[in-house]
Short mmCIF file of C-alpha atoms in Angstrom, two decimals:
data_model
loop_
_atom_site.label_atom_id
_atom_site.label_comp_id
_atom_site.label_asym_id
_atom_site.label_seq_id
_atom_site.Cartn_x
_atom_site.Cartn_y
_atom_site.Cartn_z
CA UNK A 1 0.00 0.00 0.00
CA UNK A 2 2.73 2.51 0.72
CA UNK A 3 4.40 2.06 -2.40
CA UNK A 4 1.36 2.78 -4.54
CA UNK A 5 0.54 6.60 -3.41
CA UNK A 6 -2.30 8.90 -2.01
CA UNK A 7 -5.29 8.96 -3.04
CA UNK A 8 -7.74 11.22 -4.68
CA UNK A 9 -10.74 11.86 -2.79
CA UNK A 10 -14.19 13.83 -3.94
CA UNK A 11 -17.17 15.43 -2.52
CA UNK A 12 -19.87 16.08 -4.74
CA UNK A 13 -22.94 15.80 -6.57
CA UNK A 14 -24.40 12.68 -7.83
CA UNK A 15 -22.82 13.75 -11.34
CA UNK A 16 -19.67 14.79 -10.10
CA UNK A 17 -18.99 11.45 -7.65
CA UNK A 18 -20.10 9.34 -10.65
CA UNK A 19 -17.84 10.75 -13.17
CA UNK A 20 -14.39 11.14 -11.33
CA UNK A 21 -15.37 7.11 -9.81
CA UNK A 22 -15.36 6.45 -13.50
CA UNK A 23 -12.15 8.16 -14.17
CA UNK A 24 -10.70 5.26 -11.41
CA UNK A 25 -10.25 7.12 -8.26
CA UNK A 26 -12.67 4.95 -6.27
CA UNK A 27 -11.88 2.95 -3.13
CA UNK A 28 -14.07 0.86 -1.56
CA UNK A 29 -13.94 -2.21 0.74
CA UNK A 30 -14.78 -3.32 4.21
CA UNK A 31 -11.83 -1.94 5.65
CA UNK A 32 -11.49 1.41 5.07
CA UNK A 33 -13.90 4.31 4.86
CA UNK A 34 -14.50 5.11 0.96
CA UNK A 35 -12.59 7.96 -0.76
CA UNK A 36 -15.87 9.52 -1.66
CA UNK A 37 -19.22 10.96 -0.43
CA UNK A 38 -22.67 11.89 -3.06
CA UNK A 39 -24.15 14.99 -1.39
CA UNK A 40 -27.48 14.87 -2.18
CA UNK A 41 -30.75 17.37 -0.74
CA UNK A 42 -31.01 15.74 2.36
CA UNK A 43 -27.33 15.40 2.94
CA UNK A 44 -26.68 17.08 6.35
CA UNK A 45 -23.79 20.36 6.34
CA UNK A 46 -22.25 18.23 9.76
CA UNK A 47 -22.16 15.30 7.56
CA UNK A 48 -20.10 17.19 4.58
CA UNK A 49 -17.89 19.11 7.47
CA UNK A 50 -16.97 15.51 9.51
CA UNK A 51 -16.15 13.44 6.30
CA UNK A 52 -13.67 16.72 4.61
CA UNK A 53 -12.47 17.08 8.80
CA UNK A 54 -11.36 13.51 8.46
CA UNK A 55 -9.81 13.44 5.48
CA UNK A 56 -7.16 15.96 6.21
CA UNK A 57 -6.38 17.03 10.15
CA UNK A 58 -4.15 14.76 12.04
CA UNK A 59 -6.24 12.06 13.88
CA UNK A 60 -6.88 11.79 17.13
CA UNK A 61 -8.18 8.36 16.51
CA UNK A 62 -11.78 9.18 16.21
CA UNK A 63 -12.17 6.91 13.02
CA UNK A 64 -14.80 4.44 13.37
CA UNK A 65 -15.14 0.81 12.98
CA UNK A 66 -16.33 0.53 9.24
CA UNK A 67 -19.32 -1.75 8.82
CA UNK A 68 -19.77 -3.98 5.70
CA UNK A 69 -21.31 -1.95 2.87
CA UNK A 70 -22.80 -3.43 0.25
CA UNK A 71 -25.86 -0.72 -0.42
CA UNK A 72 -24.80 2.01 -2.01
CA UNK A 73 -27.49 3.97 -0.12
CA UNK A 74 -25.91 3.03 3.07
CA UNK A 75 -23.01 5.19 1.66
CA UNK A 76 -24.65 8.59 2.65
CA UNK A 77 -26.21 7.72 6.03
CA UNK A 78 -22.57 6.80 7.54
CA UNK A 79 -21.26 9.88 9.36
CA UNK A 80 -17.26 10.58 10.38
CA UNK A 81 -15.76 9.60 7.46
CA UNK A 82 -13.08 12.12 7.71
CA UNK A 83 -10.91 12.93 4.89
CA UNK A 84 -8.53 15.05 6.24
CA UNK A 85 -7.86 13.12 8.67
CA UNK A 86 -6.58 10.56 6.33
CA UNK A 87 -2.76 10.59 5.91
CA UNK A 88 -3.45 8.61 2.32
CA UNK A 89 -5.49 11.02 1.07
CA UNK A 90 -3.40 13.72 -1.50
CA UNK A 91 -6.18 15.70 -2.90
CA UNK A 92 -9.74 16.64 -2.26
CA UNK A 93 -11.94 17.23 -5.20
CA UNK A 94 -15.00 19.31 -3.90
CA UNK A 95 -17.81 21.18 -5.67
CA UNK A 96 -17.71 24.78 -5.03
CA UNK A 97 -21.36 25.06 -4.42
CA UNK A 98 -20.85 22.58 -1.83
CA UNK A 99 -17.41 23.80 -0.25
CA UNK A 100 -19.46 27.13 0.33
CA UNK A 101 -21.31 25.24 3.19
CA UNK A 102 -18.36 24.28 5.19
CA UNK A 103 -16.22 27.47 4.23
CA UNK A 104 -14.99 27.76 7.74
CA UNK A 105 -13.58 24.16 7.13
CA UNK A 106 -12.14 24.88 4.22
CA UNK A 107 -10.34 28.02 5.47
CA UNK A 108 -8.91 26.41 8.65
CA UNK A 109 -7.15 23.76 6.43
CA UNK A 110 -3.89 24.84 6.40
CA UNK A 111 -1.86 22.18 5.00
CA UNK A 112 -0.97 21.59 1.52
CA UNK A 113 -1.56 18.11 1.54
CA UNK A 114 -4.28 16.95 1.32
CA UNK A 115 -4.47 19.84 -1.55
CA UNK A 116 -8.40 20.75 -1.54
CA UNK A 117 -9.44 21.64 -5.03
CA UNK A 118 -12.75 23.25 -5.46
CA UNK A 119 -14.79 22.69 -8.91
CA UNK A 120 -17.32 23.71 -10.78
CA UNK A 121 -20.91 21.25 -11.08
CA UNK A 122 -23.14 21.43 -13.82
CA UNK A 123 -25.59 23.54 -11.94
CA UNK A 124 -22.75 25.67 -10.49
CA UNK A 125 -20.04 27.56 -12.25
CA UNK A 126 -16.58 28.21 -10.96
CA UNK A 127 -16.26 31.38 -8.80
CA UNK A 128 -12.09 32.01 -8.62
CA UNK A 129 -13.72 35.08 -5.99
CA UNK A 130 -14.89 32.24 -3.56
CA UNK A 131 -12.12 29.91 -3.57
CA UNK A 132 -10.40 29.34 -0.33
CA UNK A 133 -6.63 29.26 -1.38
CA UNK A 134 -7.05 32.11 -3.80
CA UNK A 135 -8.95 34.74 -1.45
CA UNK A 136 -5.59 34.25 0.47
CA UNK A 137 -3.02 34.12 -2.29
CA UNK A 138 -4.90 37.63 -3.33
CA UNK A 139 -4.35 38.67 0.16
CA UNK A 140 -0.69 38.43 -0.13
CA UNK A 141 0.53 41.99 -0.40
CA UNK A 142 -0.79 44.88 1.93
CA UNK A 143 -0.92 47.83 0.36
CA UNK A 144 2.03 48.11 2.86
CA UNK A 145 4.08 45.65 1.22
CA UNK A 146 3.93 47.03 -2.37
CA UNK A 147 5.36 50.65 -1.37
CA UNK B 1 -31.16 3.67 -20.34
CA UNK B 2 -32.61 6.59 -18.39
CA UNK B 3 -31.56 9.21 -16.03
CA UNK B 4 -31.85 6.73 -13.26
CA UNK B 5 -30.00 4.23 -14.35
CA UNK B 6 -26.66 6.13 -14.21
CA UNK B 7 -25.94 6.56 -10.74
CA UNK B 8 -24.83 5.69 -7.18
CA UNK B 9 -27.19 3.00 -7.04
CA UNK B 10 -24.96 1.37 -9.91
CA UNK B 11 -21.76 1.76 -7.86
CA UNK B 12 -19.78 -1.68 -6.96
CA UNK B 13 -19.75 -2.48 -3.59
CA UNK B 14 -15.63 -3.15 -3.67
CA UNK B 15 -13.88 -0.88 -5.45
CA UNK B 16 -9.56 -0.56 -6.20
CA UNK B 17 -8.64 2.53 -7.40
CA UNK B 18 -7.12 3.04 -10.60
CA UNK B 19 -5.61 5.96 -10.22
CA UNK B 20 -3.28 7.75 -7.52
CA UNK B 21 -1.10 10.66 -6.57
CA UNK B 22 2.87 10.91 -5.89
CA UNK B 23 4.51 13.51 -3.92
CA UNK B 24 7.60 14.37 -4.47
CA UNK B 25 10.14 16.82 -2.63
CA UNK B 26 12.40 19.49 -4.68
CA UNK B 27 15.27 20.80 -2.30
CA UNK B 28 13.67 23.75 -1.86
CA UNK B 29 10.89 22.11 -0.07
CA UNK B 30 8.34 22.77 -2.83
CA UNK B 31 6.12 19.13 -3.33
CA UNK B 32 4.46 18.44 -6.18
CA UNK B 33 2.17 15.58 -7.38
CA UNK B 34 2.05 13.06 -9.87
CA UNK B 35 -0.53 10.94 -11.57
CA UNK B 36 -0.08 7.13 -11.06
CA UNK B 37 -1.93 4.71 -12.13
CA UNK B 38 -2.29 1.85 -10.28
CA UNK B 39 -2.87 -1.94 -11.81
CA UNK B 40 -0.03 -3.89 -12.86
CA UNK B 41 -0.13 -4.02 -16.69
CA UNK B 42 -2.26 -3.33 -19.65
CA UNK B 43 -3.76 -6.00 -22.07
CA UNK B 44 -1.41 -4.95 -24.94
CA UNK B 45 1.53 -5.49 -22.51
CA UNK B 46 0.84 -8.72 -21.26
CA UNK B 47 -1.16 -10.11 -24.45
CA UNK B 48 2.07 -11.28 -26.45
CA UNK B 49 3.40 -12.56 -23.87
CA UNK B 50 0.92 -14.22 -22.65
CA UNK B 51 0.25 -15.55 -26.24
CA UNK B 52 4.20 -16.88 -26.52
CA UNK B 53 3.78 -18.58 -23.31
CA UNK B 54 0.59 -20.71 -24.68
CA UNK B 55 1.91 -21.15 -27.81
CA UNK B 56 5.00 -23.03 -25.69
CA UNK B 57 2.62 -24.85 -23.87
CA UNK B 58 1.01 -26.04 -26.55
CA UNK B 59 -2.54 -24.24 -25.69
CA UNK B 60 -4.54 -22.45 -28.56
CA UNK B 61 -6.79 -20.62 -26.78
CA UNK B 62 -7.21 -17.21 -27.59
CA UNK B 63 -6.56 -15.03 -24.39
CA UNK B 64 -9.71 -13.12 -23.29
CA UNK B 65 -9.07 -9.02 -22.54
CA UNK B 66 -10.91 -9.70 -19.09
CA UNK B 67 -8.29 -11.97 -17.70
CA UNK B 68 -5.52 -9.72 -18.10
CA UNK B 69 -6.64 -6.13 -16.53
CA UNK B 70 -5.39 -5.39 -12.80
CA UNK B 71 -8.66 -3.98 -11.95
CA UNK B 72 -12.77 -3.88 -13.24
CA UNK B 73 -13.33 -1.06 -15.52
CA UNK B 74 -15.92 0.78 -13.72
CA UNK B 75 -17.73 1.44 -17.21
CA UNK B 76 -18.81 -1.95 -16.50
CA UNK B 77 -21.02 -1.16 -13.14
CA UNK B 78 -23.40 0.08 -15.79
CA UNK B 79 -23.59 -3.22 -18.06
CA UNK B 80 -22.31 -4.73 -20.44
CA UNK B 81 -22.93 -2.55 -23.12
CA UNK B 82 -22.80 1.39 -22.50
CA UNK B 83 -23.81 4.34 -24.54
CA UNK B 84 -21.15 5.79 -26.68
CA UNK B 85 -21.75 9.44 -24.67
CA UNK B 86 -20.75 7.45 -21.25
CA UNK B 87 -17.25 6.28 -22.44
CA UNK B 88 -16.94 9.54 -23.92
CA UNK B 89 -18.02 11.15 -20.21
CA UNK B 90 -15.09 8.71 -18.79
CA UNK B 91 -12.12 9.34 -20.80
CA UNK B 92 -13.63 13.58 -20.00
CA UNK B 93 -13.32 12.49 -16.46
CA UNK B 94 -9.88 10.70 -17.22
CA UNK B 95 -8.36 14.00 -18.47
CA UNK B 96 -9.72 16.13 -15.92
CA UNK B 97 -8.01 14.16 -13.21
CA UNK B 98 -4.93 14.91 -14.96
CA UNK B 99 -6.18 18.64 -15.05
CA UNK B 100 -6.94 18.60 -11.44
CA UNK B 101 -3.61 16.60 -10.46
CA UNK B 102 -1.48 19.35 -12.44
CA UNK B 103 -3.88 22.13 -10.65
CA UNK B 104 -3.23 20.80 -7.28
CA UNK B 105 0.29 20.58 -7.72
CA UNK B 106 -0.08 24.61 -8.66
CA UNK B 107 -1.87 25.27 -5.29
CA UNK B 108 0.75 23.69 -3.87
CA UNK B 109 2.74 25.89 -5.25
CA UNK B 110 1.24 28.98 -4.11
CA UNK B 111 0.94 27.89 -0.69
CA UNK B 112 4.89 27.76 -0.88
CA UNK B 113 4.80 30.98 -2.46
CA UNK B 114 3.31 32.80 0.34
CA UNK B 115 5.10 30.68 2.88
CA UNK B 116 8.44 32.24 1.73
CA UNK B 117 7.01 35.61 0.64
CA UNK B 118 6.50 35.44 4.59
CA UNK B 119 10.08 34.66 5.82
CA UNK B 120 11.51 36.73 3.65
CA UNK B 121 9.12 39.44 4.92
CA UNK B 122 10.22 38.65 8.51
CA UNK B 123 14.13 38.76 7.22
CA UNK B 124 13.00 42.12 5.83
CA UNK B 125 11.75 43.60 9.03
CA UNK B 126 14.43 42.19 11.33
CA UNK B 127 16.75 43.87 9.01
CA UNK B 128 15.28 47.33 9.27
CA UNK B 129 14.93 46.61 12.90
CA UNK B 130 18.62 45.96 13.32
CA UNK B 131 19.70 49.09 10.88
CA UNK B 132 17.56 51.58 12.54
#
């Protein structure tokens, strides 16, 4: 397992999950916690916030016992999968639309890996204005700085 | 097939991934990642081969695709025979995790940016400090 790298993880839509778990990145046995969660309408915000917490921070061993999944339903009831938590996790794929209800999350990640990329979902263009890592790459120089 | 019949509900319940990320360190303590793709060999790599070897052993028959690939394509969760538009949606998805690889690596990059924009910053004051 070590020699074969981090994975990719995603948040998203229906659409979104399907399509990147198509390009390959999926990982799912009875093991581990899977790579990737469908938000869906009645998705809860703690749910989103606990499984990108996970996936990233350093663990304080709060992962839980994983129970046998074979319904795919199952996949959205399970709480505390955490991604950041995760030390083989290297990137976070997350819609924007849905990174906009854990912002505070998002902006307490310091890190660079797990590198959290936020993308666009059919119903929800890119906004480079909202995105975490450039709000503070723009807030680089102080008016201070450039004199 | 219908709307519905693309979804999670289709999902396997094991999956291996395919795909994965490398770091890797320049001196300067700038990472980076790289695409890897997991799964031993591809049919065309191990198809002669395998074909020399039968021929030795005196077998003749033809070696199926299926046998050879490390892991399940998951084109298949949706059957056996898929619309043209959903391979074309997969090999989208395939580039755009190359995209998003190549992106993340630039974030990284940024973030390491600012990092040393910040010591050097700090240099810069503790020099005035120590010339005034």
């Amino acid at each position: 397992m070590a020699g074969r790298g981090k994975l990719i993880a995603v948040i998203g839509d229906e659409d979104t999950v399907t399509g990147f778990l198509l390009g390959g990145i999926g990982e799912l046995n009875k093991n581990r916690h899977p790579n990737f969660l469908v938000v869906e309408k009645d998705t809860t915000v703690n749910e989103i916030e606990d499984t990108f917490r996970a996936l990233g921070a350093f663990s304080a061993g709060e992962a839980e016992a994983s129970p046998d999944h074979h319904d795919p339903q199952l996949l959205n009831e399970t709480p505390n999968r955490q991604f950041l938590n995760r030390d083989d996790i290297g990137i976070i794929l997350i819609n924007q639309y849905i990174a906009e209800m854990v912002r505070h999350a998002l902006d307490a990640h310091q890190r660079s890996i797990p590198a959290v990329l936020e993308i666009p979902s059919k119903e929800h263009p890119y906004d480079a204005a909202k995105d975490s890592i450039l709000r503070r790459a723009r807030g680089m120089f102080t008016a201070e700085d450039l004199r | 097939m219908g709307a519905k019949s693309v979804g999670p509900l289709q999902y396997a319940s094991r999956m291996e991934p395919q795909v994965c990320v490398c770091t890797s360190e320049a001196q300067n303590g700038l990472q980076k990642f790289r695409v890897v793709r997991a799964g031993a060999q591809s049919p065309e790599e191990v198809g002669p081969r395998e074909a020399a070897l039968r021929r030795r052993k005196g077998l003749t028959r033809i070696p199926e695709p299926e046998v050879f690939s490390a892991s399940p394509n998951p084109l298949n969760w949706f059957g056996i025979l898929v619309p043209h538009s959903l391979r074309q949606a997969q090999a989208s998805f395939q580039e755009g995790l190359q995209l998003a690889v190549d992106m993340a690596s630039l974030q990284i990059h940024i973030n390491w940016g600012r990092s040393q924009l910040r010591g050097l910053q700090e240099k810069l004051k503790q020099l005035e400090l120590g010339a005034a």
